[in-house]
Amino acid sequence: MRDDVAGINVDGLSESQQQFLVESVAQLRLIGGIGEVSVAPISGAAWDSPAMIEVEVGEVSAENQARAVVETLRRVSGKYPFFEVPAAFTIRVAGETAGRFRVAGLGLYPDFVMGNFDYWRALEKALDTELTMVVFADDYDQVSHSRYIAPGYGAAARETITHVMANYETLSTLSLSQRTGGLDLAAVRDSSHEYWALPGLFASGQLPPREVFELVDALSRSFPLQENAWLGLDYYFDYPAALAAAGALVRWTDNEAALHGREVAINSAEYRDDEWPAILSAAADTAHVTGLDFGYASPEREFRFHTSPCEGTIEQTPDDELLFAALREGGAVSLERLAPGRCVPDYPQSRGGGSASGDRS
């Protein structure tokens, strides 16, 4: 491999892939005013690539230079079959230490990529904080894609939620304008799927209502927020440690019919009696938000309630009854909408006789 990308451990990289990296780096460095260009090894099925190309663009000319980066990489990749090319790349704006814009495939048209890039920049401005946005092409069809919005790398959990709470109205206006085309982001709006992967929150679809973020903020006073809500979005992230992380996570989807699409999940490595007040507080906070199931899980004990009515089987334990009785005694509102235990829906039978189980959120 040439000196441009020497020292990178990319076992199994084909000759054409090596040539792609070398030519990409050389062409990117020719863009006027471009900053540092580097290549790093990556792993993980999400990227479908052994290498990440990272490019720094100037703060003032970020949009023009980013477009030049996208068009350059697409032009170079056109010489090779799509599935032979290490396609992942990152754009970082000079002066930012945590914010990253990442694309996991070169199959998207430049206008699609730049629409998302502009949206990323607008979100950072609206929230007054650095963010990570990752754009995934769906089967390289150049139309459908998904984007994940997450904190900047290394950002503190509470800090991100604090920024959202302080700037929610501005963020909501931006999100609405993006969905209705008011920001001239039609390419972003069409055939796209958006996910918010913030500490303590994993949301799909449109921006969650303010009360969902208020719940995340409230839960953070009882339990640490789960950092693994943005698991896999950064190739430096420690996957095993993320899976083992304890804390609170709100799952929310704008599809009200999604099975288990809206819930609070709290994981604890060990149940302790002195944790009971925090569990009760978190459950009471959840009960104030319509339509959210609640579950605390540890190896020793579990406490759960679900949103009624349940069309399926209710799994209920004495601990679930204990939690519900404590909520009633504490005066939690709207208990008529809740019931102790976990609701397991009756999944429709497939033609093969099996059940079509799973979350459709």
XYZ file of C-alpha atoms in Angstrom:
361
model
C 0.000 0.000 0.000
C 1.207 3.502 -0.755
C 2.577 5.816 1.929
C -0.647 7.875 1.841
C -2.424 5.137 3.797
C 0.505 3.089 5.059
C 0.288 1.564 8.526
C -3.458 0.890 8.388
C -4.425 -2.630 9.335
C -6.981 -3.538 6.680
C -6.602 -7.290 6.321
C -8.176 -8.647 3.171
C -8.267 -5.294 1.374
C -8.217 -5.963 -2.353
C -5.878 -4.264 -4.781
C -8.732 -2.145 -6.165
C -9.688 -1.075 -2.647
C -6.130 -0.052 -1.882
C -6.036 1.918 -5.106
C -9.339 3.575 -4.185
C -7.942 4.739 -0.843
C -4.764 6.074 -2.393
C -6.575 7.919 -5.179
C -9.270 9.238 -2.828
C -6.732 10.746 -0.441
C -4.786 12.291 -3.328
C -7.901 13.815 -4.935
C -9.318 15.100 -1.654
C -6.092 16.934 -0.860
C -6.455 18.862 -4.114
C -9.677 20.548 -2.955
C -8.995 24.224 -2.304
C -8.634 25.117 1.377
C -9.243 21.544 2.554
C -7.786 20.601 5.935
C -6.444 17.293 7.171
C -7.291 14.112 5.236
C -6.758 10.786 6.975
C -7.806 7.132 6.839
C -8.526 4.904 9.838
C -9.509 1.237 10.119
C -13.082 0.523 11.223
C -15.053 -2.568 12.110
C -18.696 -3.474 12.518
C -21.416 -4.665 10.194
C -23.083 -1.251 10.109
C -20.251 0.281 8.105
C -19.746 -2.556 5.583
C -16.258 -1.158 5.113
C -12.760 -1.813 6.508
C -11.693 1.838 6.408
C -13.035 5.292 7.251
C -11.874 8.310 5.250
C -11.945 11.458 7.417
C -11.785 14.963 5.964
C -11.628 18.324 7.721
C -13.418 21.232 6.045
C -13.125 24.924 6.887
C -15.699 26.569 9.136
C -16.482 29.425 6.725
C -16.518 27.362 3.518
C -17.820 24.138 5.074
C -20.768 23.609 2.703
C -18.829 24.172 -0.552
C -15.898 22.043 0.583
C -18.192 19.275 1.866
C -19.934 19.114 -1.523
C -16.548 18.900 -3.223
C -15.623 16.024 -0.888
C -18.836 14.132 -1.660
C -18.559 14.644 -5.411
C -14.861 13.702 -5.412
C -15.437 10.447 -3.539
C -18.378 9.543 -5.758
C -16.318 10.250 -8.887
C -13.380 8.154 -7.696
C -15.622 5.314 -6.532
C -17.294 5.204 -9.945
C -14.218 3.432 -11.261
C -14.852 0.449 -8.972
C -17.897 -1.745 -8.218
C -19.782 -0.267 -5.255
C -19.462 -3.361 -3.105
C -15.693 -3.488 -3.627
C -15.097 0.015 -2.273
C -14.405 1.074 1.353
C -17.222 3.588 1.193
C -17.480 5.083 4.683
C -16.338 8.660 5.170
C -16.466 11.408 7.818
C -16.557 15.177 7.453
C -15.442 17.284 10.410
C -15.730 21.067 10.515
C -12.573 22.856 11.659
C -12.902 24.062 15.234
C -15.263 21.268 16.275
C -13.819 18.657 18.604
C -16.803 16.325 19.020
C -19.173 16.855 16.057
C -18.992 14.465 13.118
C -20.984 13.959 9.895
C -20.607 10.390 8.667
C -21.837 8.550 5.599
C -21.783 4.751 5.435
C -22.239 4.412 1.684
C -21.304 6.231 -1.522
C -24.454 5.132 -3.332
C -26.398 8.265 -2.368
C -26.578 11.209 -4.745
C -24.556 14.249 -3.610
C -27.768 16.279 -3.184
C -29.072 13.701 -0.702
C -25.830 13.764 1.253
C -25.610 17.555 1.254
C -29.243 17.899 2.347
C -28.374 15.834 5.409
C -25.131 17.765 5.919
C -27.040 21.077 5.956
C -29.608 19.592 8.350
C -26.788 18.448 10.670
C -25.282 21.926 10.702
C -28.691 23.495 11.353
C -29.337 21.102 14.255
C -26.002 21.975 15.852
C -26.833 25.656 15.586
C -30.339 25.151 16.990
C -29.072 23.170 19.980
C -25.889 25.181 20.474
C -23.901 21.971 20.795
C -21.892 19.569 18.639
C -23.675 16.497 17.287
C -22.931 13.344 15.361
C -25.085 12.475 12.338
C -24.679 9.170 10.518
C -26.347 8.573 7.159
C -26.856 5.006 5.912
C -27.861 4.229 2.340
C -30.455 1.477 2.016
C -29.158 -1.131 -0.413
C -27.383 1.548 -2.432
C -30.606 2.458 -4.246
C -29.608 6.151 -4.188
C -33.038 7.123 -2.828
C -33.885 5.512 0.532
C -31.684 6.194 3.528
C -31.636 6.376 7.296
C -29.998 8.946 9.516
C -29.051 8.730 13.170
C -28.607 11.854 15.291
C -26.445 11.434 18.370
C -24.268 13.460 20.751
C -20.831 14.575 19.703
C -18.177 12.006 20.537
C -17.298 12.187 24.237
C -20.207 14.460 25.219
C -21.562 14.107 28.764
C -24.992 12.451 28.997
C -26.780 15.135 31.014
C -25.177 17.889 28.948
C -26.868 16.738 25.732
C -30.339 16.534 27.292
C -29.822 19.928 28.946
C -29.111 21.481 25.531
C -32.289 19.924 24.106
C -34.422 21.172 26.988
C -33.007 24.697 26.752
C -33.525 24.931 22.989
C -36.533 22.683 22.400
C -38.761 25.288 20.744
C -36.071 26.195 18.209
C -35.350 22.512 17.606
C -39.041 21.725 17.148
C -39.441 24.534 14.595
C -36.419 23.291 12.670
C -37.659 19.697 12.710
C -41.103 20.765 11.446
C -39.569 22.908 8.688
C -37.379 20.001 7.623
C -40.375 17.648 7.418
C -42.482 20.108 5.402
C -39.720 21.256 3.069
C -39.455 24.746 4.538
C -35.658 24.509 4.602
C -35.428 23.334 0.987
C -34.406 19.889 2.221
C -36.758 17.860 0.043
C -34.027 15.344 -0.696
C -33.681 14.703 3.025
C -37.406 14.428 3.550
C -38.210 11.881 0.849
C -37.734 8.170 1.586
C -35.817 8.796 4.793
C -35.945 7.309 8.276
C -34.788 9.386 11.227
C -33.576 8.165 14.611
C -32.602 10.172 17.692
C -30.017 8.185 19.655
C -29.328 10.408 22.651
C -28.191 9.330 26.129
C -31.290 7.971 27.827
C -33.404 8.123 24.657
C -33.804 6.110 21.474
C -36.531 7.615 19.289
C -37.631 6.777 15.761
C -39.639 8.965 13.441
C -40.283 12.644 14.010
C -38.883 14.589 16.950
C -40.476 13.360 20.218
C -42.710 15.800 22.092
C -41.197 17.919 24.829
C -42.697 15.749 27.580
C -40.559 12.811 26.420
C -37.368 14.833 26.869
C -38.696 16.105 30.212
C -39.132 12.468 31.259
C -35.546 11.637 30.270
C -34.388 14.641 32.298
C -36.457 13.509 35.291
C -35.201 9.924 35.083
C -31.610 11.161 35.120
C -32.175 12.374 38.671
C -32.974 8.796 39.769
C -30.672 6.715 37.557
C -27.760 7.314 35.212
C -28.844 7.533 31.577
C -27.891 4.605 29.375
C -25.097 5.661 27.063
C -25.671 2.733 24.689
C -28.649 4.490 23.083
C -26.191 5.445 20.311
C -24.458 2.059 20.270
C -22.566 1.468 17.058
C -22.648 5.049 15.776
C -18.983 5.593 16.570
C -16.359 3.066 15.602
C -14.375 3.806 18.759
C -17.317 2.775 20.951
C -16.777 -0.192 23.277
C -19.560 -2.581 22.200
C -19.358 -5.151 25.063
C -19.177 -2.398 27.710
C -22.185 -0.668 26.147
C -24.295 -3.813 26.322
C -23.472 -4.201 30.000
C -24.216 -0.573 30.859
C -26.791 0.066 33.548
C -29.211 2.959 33.656
C -32.424 4.358 32.217
C -33.517 4.417 28.571
C -36.729 5.760 27.042
C -37.765 4.088 23.793
C -40.179 6.188 21.757
C -41.632 5.915 18.273
C -44.099 8.170 16.496
C -45.971 5.016 15.473
C -48.525 4.578 18.254
C -49.386 1.077 17.017
C -45.823 -0.255 17.335
C -45.550 -3.191 19.721
C -43.475 -2.162 22.746
C -42.648 1.018 20.829
C -42.956 3.336 23.827
C -41.453 2.286 27.124
C -39.009 3.072 29.901
C -36.386 0.405 30.514
C -34.085 0.587 33.547
C -31.285 -1.938 33.902
C -29.395 -2.528 37.126
C -26.469 -4.895 37.680
C -27.678 -5.608 41.219
C -30.819 -4.860 43.201
C -30.297 -3.056 46.515
C -32.975 -2.129 49.039
C -31.757 1.475 49.062
C -32.536 1.655 45.325
C -36.281 1.247 45.936
C -37.017 5.006 46.308
C -35.292 5.652 42.942
C -37.323 2.889 41.293
C -40.555 4.286 42.700
C -39.633 7.834 41.627
C -38.791 6.697 38.077
C -42.046 4.730 37.846
C -44.050 7.737 39.065
C -42.340 10.001 36.514
C -43.199 7.488 33.768
C -46.836 7.273 34.900
C -47.251 10.990 34.158
C -46.606 10.432 30.421
C -49.405 8.816 28.436
C -48.791 5.485 26.784
C -45.413 4.439 28.209
C -44.802 0.995 29.717
C -42.279 0.749 32.567
C -39.758 -1.900 33.479
C -36.943 -2.133 36.022
C -34.776 -5.250 35.645
C -31.978 -6.683 37.757
C -30.784 -10.273 38.283
C -32.632 -10.377 41.601
C -35.899 -8.504 41.031
C -38.080 -6.902 38.363
C -40.803 -4.255 38.677
C -43.133 -3.564 35.751
C -46.373 -1.946 34.694
C -47.987 -1.701 31.270
C -50.409 0.610 29.521
C -53.916 -0.832 29.420
C -55.742 -2.405 27.736
C -53.684 -5.512 27.007
C -54.600 -7.613 23.978
C -52.541 -10.639 24.884
C -51.098 -12.300 27.980
C -50.233 -10.363 31.139
C -47.100 -11.607 32.899
C -47.468 -10.446 36.482
C -45.423 -11.027 39.657
C -45.788 -10.009 43.330
C -43.096 -7.375 42.713
C -45.240 -5.845 39.972
C -48.164 -5.680 42.417
C -45.869 -4.161 45.043
C -44.800 -1.385 42.673
C -48.367 -0.647 41.623
C -49.596 -0.508 45.216
C -46.776 1.903 46.099
C -47.696 4.132 43.138
C -51.330 4.173 44.252
C -50.355 5.001 47.832
C -48.044 7.765 46.589
C -50.849 9.365 44.608
C -49.458 8.785 41.094
C -51.862 10.231 38.539
C -53.882 8.356 35.940
C -53.386 4.880 37.364
C -56.573 3.870 35.579
C -54.517 3.840 32.376
C -51.967 1.434 33.864
C -51.881 -2.134 35.127
C -49.193 -4.135 36.960
C -47.058 -6.582 35.015
C -45.930 -6.892 31.426
C -48.250 -7.244 28.452
C -47.176 -9.883 25.924
C -49.245 -9.302 22.752
C -50.852 -12.186 20.881
C -48.702 -12.084 17.756
C -50.413 -13.164 14.507
C -49.501 -16.588 13.260
C -47.405 -16.792 10.121
C -48.365 -19.117 7.278
C -45.620 -21.461 8.365
C -47.203 -21.870 11.774
C -44.679 -19.701 13.678
C -45.347 -16.398 15.349
C -44.413 -13.101 13.808
C -42.882 -11.717 16.965
C -40.752 -8.630 17.291
C -40.933 -4.908 17.730
C -42.269 -3.130 14.648
C -41.102 0.269 15.791
